[in-house]
Tab-separated table of C-alpha atoms and ligand atoms in Angstrom:
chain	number	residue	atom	x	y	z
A	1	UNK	CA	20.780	77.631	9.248
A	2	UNK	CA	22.422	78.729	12.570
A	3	UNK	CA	24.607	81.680	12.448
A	4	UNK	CA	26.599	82.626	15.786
A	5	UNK	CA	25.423	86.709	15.853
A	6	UNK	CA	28.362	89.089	16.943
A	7	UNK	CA	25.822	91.832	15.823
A	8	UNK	CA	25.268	94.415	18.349
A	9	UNK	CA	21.461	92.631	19.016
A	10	UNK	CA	19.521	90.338	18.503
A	11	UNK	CA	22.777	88.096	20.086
A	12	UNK	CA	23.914	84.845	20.543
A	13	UNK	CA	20.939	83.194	22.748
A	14	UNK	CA	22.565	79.994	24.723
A	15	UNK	CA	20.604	76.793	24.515
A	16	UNK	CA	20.036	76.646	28.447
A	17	UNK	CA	17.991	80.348	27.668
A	18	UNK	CA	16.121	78.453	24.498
A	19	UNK	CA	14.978	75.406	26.871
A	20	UNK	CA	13.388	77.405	29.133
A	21	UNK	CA	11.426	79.459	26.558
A	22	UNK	CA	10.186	75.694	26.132
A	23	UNK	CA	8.290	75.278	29.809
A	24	UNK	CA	4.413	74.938	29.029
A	25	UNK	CA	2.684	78.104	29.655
A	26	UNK	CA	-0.193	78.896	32.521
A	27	UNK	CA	-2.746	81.593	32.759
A	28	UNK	CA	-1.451	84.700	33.040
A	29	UNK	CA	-4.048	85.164	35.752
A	30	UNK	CA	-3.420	81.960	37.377
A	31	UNK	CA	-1.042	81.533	40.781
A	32	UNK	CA	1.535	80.205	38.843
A	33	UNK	CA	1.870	83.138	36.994
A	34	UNK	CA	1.703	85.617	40.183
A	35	UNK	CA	4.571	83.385	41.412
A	36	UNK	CA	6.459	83.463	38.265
A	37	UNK	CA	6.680	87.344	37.738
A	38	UNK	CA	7.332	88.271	41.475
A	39	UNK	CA	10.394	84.946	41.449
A	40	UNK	CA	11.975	88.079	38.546
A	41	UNK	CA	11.610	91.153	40.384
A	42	UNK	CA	14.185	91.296	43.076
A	43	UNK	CA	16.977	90.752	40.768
A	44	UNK	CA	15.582	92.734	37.934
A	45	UNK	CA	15.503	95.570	40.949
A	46	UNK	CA	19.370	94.479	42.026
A	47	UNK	CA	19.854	95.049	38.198
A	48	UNK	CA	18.197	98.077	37.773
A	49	UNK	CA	19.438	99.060	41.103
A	50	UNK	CA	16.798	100.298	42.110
A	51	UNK	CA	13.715	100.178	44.962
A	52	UNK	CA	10.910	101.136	42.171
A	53	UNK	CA	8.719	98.252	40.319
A	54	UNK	CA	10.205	96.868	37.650
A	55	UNK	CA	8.011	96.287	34.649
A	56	UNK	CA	7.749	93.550	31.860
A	57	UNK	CA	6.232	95.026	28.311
A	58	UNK	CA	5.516	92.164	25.985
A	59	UNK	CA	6.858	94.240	22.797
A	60	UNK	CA	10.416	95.245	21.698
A	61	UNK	CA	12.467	98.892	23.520
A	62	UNK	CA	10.654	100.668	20.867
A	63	UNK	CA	7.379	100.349	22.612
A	64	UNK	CA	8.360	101.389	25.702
A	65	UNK	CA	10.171	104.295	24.544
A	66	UNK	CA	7.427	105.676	22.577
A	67	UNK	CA	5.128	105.129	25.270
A	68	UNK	CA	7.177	106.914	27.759
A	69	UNK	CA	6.993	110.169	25.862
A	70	UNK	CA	3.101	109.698	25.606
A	71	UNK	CA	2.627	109.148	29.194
A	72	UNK	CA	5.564	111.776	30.462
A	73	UNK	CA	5.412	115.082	28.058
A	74	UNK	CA	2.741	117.870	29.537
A	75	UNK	CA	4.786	120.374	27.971
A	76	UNK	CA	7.822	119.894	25.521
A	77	UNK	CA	10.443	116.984	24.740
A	78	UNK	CA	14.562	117.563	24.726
A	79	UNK	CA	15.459	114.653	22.807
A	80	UNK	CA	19.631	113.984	22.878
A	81	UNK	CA	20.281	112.830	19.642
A	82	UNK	CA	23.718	111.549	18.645
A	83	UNK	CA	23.385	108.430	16.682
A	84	UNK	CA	20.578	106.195	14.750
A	85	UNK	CA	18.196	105.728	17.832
A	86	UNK	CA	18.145	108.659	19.911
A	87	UNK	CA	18.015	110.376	16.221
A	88	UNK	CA	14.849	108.585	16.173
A	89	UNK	CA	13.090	109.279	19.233
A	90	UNK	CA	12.893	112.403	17.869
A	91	UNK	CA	11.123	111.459	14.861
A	92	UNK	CA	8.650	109.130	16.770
A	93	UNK	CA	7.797	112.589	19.464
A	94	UNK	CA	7.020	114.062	16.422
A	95	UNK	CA	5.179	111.436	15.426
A	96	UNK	CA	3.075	111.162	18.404
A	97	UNK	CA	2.370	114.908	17.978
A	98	UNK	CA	4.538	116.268	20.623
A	99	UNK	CA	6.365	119.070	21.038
A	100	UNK	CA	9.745	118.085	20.903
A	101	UNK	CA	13.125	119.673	20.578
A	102	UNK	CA	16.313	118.602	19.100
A	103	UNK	CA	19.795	118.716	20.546
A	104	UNK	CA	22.027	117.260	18.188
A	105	UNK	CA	25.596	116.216	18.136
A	106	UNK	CA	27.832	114.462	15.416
A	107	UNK	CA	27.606	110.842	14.810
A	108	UNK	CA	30.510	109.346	17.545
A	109	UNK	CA	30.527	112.232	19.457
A	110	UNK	CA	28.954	112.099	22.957
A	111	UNK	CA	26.060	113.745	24.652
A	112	UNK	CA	27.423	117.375	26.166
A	113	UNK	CA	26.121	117.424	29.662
A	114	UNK	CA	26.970	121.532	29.374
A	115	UNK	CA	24.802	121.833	26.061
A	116	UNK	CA	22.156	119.949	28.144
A	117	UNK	CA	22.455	122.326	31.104
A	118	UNK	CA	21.899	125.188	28.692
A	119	UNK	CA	18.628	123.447	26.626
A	120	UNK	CA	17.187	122.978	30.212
A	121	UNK	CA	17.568	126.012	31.924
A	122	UNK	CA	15.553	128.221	29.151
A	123	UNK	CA	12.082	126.214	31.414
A	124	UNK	CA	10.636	124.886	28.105
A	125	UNK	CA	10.890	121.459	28.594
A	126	UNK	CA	9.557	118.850	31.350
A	127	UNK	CA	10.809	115.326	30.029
A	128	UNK	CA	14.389	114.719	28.459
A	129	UNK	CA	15.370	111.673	26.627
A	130	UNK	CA	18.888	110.084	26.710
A	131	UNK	CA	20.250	106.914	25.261
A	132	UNK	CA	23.197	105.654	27.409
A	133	UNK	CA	24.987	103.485	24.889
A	134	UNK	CA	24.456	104.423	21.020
A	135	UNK	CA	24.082	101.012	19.613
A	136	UNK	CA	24.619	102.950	16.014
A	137	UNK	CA	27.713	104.393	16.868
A	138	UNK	CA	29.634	102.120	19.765
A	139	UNK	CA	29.423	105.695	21.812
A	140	UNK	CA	28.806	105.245	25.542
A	141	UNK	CA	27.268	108.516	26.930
A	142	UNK	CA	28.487	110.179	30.310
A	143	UNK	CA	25.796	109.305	31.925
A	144	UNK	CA	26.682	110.699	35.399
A	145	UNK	CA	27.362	113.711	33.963
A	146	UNK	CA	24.418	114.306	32.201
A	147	UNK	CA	21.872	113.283	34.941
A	148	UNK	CA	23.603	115.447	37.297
A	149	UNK	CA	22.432	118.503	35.379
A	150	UNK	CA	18.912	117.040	34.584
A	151	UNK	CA	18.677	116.759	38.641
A	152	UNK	CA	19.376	120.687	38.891
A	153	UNK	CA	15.604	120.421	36.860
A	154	UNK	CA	13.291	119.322	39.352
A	155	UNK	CA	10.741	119.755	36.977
A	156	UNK	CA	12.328	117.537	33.834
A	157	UNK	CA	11.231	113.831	33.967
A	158	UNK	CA	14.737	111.842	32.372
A	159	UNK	CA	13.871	108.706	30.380
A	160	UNK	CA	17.161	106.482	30.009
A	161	UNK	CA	17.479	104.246	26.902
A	162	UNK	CA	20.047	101.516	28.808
A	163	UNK	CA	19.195	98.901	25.785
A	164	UNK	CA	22.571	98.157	24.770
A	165	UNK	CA	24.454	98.496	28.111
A	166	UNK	CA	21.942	97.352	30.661
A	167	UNK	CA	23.562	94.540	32.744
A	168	UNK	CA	27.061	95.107	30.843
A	169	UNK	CA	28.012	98.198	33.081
A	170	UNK	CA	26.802	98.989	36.401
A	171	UNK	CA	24.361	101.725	35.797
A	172	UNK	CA	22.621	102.685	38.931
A	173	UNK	CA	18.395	104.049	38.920
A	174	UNK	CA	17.858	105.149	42.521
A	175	UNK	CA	21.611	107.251	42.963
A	176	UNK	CA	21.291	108.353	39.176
A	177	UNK	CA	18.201	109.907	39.862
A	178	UNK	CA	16.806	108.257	36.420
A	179	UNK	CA	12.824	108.693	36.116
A	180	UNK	CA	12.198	105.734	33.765
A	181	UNK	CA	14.825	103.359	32.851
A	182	UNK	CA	14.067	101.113	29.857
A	183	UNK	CA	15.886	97.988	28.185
A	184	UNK	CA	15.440	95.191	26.077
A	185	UNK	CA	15.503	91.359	25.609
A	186	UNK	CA	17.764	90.833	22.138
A	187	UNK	CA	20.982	92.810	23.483
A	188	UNK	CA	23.145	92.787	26.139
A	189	UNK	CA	20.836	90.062	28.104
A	190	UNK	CA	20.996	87.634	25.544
A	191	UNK	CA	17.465	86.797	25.356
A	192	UNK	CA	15.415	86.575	21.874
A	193	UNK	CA	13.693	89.506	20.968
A	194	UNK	CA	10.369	90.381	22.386
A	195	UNK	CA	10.441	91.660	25.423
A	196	UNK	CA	11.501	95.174	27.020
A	197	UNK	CA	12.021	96.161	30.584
A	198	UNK	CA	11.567	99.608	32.197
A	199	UNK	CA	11.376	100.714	35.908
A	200	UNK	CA	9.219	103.941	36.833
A	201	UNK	CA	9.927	106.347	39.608
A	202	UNK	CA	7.407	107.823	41.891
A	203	UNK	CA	7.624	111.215	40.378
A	204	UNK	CA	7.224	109.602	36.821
A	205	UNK	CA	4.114	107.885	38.029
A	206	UNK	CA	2.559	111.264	39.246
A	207	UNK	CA	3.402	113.239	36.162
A	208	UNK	CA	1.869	110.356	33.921
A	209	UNK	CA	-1.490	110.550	36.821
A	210	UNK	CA	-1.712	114.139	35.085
A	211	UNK	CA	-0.790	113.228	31.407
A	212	UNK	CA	-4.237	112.612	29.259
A	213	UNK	CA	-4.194	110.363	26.038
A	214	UNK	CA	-2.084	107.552	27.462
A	215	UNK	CA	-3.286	105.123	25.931
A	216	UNK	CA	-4.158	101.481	26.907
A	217	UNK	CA	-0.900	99.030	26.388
A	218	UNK	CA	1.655	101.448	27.457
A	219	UNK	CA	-0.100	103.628	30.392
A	220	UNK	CA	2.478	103.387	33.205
A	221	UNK	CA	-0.647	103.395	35.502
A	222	UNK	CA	-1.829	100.046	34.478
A	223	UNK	CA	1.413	98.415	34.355
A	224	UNK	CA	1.612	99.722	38.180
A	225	UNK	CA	-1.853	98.688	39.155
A	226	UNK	CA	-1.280	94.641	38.155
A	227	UNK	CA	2.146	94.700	38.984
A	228	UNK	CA	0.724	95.349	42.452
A	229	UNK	CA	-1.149	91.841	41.749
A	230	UNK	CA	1.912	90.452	40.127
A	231	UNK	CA	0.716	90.716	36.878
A	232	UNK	CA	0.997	92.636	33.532
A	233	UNK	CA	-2.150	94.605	32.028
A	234	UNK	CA	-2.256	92.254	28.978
A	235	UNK	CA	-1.245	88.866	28.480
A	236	UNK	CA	2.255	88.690	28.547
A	237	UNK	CA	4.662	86.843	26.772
A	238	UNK	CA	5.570	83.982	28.944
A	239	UNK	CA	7.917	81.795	27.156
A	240	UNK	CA	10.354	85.019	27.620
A	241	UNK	CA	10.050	85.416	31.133
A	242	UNK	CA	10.640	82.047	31.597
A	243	UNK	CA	13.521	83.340	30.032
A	244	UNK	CA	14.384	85.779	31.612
A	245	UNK	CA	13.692	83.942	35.099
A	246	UNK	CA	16.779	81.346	34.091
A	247	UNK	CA	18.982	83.955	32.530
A	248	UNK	CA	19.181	86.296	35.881
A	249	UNK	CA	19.843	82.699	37.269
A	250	UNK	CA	23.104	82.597	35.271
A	251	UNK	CA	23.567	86.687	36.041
A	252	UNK	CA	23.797	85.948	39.464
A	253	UNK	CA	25.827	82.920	38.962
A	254	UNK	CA	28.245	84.719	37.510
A	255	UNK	CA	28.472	87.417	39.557
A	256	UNK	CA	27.736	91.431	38.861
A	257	UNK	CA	31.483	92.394	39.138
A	258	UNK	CA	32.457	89.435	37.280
A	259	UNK	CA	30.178	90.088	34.843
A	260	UNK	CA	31.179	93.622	34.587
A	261	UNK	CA	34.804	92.665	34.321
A	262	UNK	CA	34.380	90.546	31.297
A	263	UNK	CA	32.538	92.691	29.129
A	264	UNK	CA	35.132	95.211	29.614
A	265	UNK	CA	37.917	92.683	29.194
A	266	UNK	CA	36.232	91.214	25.925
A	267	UNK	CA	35.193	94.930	24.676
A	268	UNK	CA	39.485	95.705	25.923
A	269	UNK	CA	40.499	92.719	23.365
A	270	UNK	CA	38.356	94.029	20.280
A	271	UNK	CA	40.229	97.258	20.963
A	272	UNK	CA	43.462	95.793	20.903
A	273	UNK	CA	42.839	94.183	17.826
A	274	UNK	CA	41.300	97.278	16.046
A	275	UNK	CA	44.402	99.055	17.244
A	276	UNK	CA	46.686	96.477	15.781
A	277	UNK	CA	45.509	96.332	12.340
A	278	UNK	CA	45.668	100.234	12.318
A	279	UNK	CA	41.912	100.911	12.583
A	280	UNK	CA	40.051	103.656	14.649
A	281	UNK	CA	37.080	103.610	16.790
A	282	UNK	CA	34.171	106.186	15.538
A	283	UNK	CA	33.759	107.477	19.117
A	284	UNK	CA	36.868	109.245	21.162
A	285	UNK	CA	38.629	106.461	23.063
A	286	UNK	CA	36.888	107.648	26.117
A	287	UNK	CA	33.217	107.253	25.259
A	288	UNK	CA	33.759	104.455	23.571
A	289	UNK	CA	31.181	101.277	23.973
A	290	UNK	CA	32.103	98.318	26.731
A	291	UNK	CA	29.285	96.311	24.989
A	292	UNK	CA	30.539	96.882	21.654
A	293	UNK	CA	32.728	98.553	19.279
A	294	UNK	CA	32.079	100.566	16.382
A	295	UNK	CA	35.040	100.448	13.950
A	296	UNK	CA	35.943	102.896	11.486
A	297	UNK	CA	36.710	101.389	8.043
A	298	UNK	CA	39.876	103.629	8.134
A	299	UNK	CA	41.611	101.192	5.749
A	300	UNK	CA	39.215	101.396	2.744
A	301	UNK	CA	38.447	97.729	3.287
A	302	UNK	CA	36.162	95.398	1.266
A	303	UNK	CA	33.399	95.118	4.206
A	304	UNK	CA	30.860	93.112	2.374
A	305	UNK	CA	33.531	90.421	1.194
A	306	UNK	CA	35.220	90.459	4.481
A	307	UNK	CA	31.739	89.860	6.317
A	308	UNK	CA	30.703	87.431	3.689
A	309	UNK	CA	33.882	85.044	4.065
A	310	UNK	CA	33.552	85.101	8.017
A	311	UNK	CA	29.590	84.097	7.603
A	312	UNK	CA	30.621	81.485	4.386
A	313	UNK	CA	33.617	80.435	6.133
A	314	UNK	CA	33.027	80.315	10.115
A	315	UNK	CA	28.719	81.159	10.499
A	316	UNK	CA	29.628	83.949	12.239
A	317	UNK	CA	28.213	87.149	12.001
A	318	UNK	CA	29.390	91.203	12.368
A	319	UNK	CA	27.475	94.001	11.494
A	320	UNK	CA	28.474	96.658	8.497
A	321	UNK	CA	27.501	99.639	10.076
A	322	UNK	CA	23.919	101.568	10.560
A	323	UNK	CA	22.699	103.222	8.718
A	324	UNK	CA	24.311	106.280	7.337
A	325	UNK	CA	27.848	104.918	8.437
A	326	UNK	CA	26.951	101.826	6.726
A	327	UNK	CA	30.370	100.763	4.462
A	328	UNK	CA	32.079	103.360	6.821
A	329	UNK	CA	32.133	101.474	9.941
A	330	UNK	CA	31.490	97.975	11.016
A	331	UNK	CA	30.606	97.212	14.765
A	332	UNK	CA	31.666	93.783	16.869
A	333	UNK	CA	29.422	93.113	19.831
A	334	UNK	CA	30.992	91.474	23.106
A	335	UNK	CA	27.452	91.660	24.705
A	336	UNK	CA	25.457	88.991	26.686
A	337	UNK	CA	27.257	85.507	26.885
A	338	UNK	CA	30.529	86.101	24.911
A	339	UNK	CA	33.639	84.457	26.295
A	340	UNK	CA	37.468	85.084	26.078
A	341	UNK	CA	37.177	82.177	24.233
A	342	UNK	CA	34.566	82.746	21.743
A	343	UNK	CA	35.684	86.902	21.403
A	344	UNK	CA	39.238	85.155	20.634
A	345	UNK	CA	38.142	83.025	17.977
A	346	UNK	CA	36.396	85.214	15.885
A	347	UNK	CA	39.374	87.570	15.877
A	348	UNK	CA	41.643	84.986	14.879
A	349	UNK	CA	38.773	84.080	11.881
A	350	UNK	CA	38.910	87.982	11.107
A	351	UNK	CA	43.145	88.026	10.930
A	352	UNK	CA	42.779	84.756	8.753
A	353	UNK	CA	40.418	86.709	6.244
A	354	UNK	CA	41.738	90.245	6.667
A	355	UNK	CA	45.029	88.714	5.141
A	356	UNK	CA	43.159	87.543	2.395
A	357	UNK	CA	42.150	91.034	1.130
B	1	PLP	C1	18.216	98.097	19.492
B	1	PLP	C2	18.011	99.393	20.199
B	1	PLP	C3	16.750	99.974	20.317
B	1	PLP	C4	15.520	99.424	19.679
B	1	PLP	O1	15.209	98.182	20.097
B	1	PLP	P1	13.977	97.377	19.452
B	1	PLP	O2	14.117	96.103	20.125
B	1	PLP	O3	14.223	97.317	17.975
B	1	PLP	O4	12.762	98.132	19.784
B	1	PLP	C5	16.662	101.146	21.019
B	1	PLP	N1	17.721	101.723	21.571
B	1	PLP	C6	18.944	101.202	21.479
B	1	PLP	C7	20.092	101.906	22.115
B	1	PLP	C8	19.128	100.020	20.786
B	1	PLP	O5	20.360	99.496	20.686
């Protein structure tokens, strides 16, 4: 059974994405290789926008997140927690037997570049974490903000969760001054999951040089020393960058400001429908998601029979909140390939069965 996802991730994968995943693979020492992972980087650098390598990690964000805290933290982590991931960074530092701090803000709410300023300047930490969009809670961080007071710490390595947003909003590396910028496959680029992203900045690189216990499969240092062969420490998994090779083909097609423009028109046109059946978005108006929204269930409406009719009815798929605003929220994603079209549709589906309840 196929089921067209409107999930914030995995997404709808097009078929043109799924036929390349079906090109026979090569060594992944073999020319054909080198030559397939350098054809990615310049546009995965004109997406990251950015002059630093940009690395492939055959594993899903998580991996890359929890290895940049393993390769980054000499002394303490500030983890900016606001939602169901950056909630759980925290637990994983503490998993990884780091010291890590908490600064905390209500589900919705977004990350307080002040309270930030004031974590930092008591010296205690050297690597902050921040996810741009909270997937959990449709809340899109100010991210300009924030990284403008993390650059007035010289000594505080940032590490940028862009999963959810990455390629849906501009979101700029080099001028940002982000350390480590990480994404992955199953969200807003429309690929299956698998795969995550991150580019590394020279003064990442040289705090990780003096980080012991890296480890093997996530130690920045060996993803830098093959990608300087064109090549990933381990094998890699191909059939994604094949993948990923045709979908920056369509990125480009497209057009970055085009692309731009219609995630925020599609993300505009969920708003205007939450608006007009008299629902509210978790996050202030402001913050809110342009990959997806996060709806309050403001009307006391019957969530799983609403999302059961529209996956009975039309194979179509929203999410009903994660978790613990599951039942209280339910989030529409507008991410990767979506259409005026297709985003139109399913809100028509919704008014059909929303008059039904
Ligand atoms: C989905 C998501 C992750 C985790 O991704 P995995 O692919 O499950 O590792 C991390 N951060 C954000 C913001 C996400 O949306």
């Amino acid at each position: 059974m196929s089921y067209k996802l409107f999930i914030p991730g995995p997404v709808e994968v097009s078929q043109k994405t799924y036929n390349a995943m079906a090109t026979p693979v090569f060594g992944h020492r073999s020319s054909d290789f080198v030559e397939l992972y350098e054809s990615v980087q310049p546009g995965l650098q004109t997406l990251f926008y950015t002059k630093d390598p940009v690395f492939i990690s055959t594993s899903s964000a998580w991996g890359v997140m929890e290895g940049a805290i393993r390769n980054l933290t000499g002394k303490r982590v500030l983890n900016c927690m606001s939602g169901a991931f950056s909630d759980k960074w925290h637990d994983v530092a503490k998993r990884c037997g780091l010291q890590a701090g908490a600064l905390e803000f209500e589900w919705g709410e977004p990350v307080d570049p002040e309270a930030v300023r004031k974590e930092l300047a008591g010296g205690d930490y050297d690597v902050i974490t921040i996810i741009h969009n909270e997937t959990s809670t449709g809340t899109m961080n100010p991210l300009a903000e924030i990284m403008a007071v993390v650059r007035e710490f010289p000594d505080v390595i940032s590490v940028v969760d862009t999963v959810s947003s990455f390629s849906a909003v501009p979101i700029n590396k080099d001028e940002l001054g982000i350390d480590v910028m990480l994404t992955g496959s199953q969200k807003a680029l429309a690929l299956p999951p698998g795969l995550a992203l991150f580019s590394v900045s020279e003064r990442a690189f040289a705090r990780a040089a003096s980080i012991e216990g890296r480890g093997y499969y996530f130690d920045f240092l060996e993803f830098r020393k093959n990608h300087e062969k064109g090549m990933t420490p381990s094998t890699p998994v191909i059939p994604h960058i094949f993948a990923l090779r045709s979908k920056l083909e369509d990125i480009f097609e497209e057009g970055l400001e085009s692309r731009f423009a219609r995630h925020a028109r599609l993300n505009e046109m969920v708003h205007a429908w939450a608006d007009r059946h008299g629902f509210e978005l978790l996050p202030p108006r402001a913050f809110a998601s342009k990959s997806l929204s996060c709806i309050r269930n403001s009307t006391d409406l019957d969530l799983p029979e609403l999302i059961a009719r529209l996956k009975k009815r039309y194979n179509c798929v929203i999410d009903g909140g994660y978790g613990k605003i599951k039942g209280k929220t339910f989030r529409i994603s507008n991410m990767g390939d979506e259409t005026d079209e297709t985003i139109d549709a399913l809100l028509k589906q919704l008014d059909e069965i929303l008059a039904e309840l």
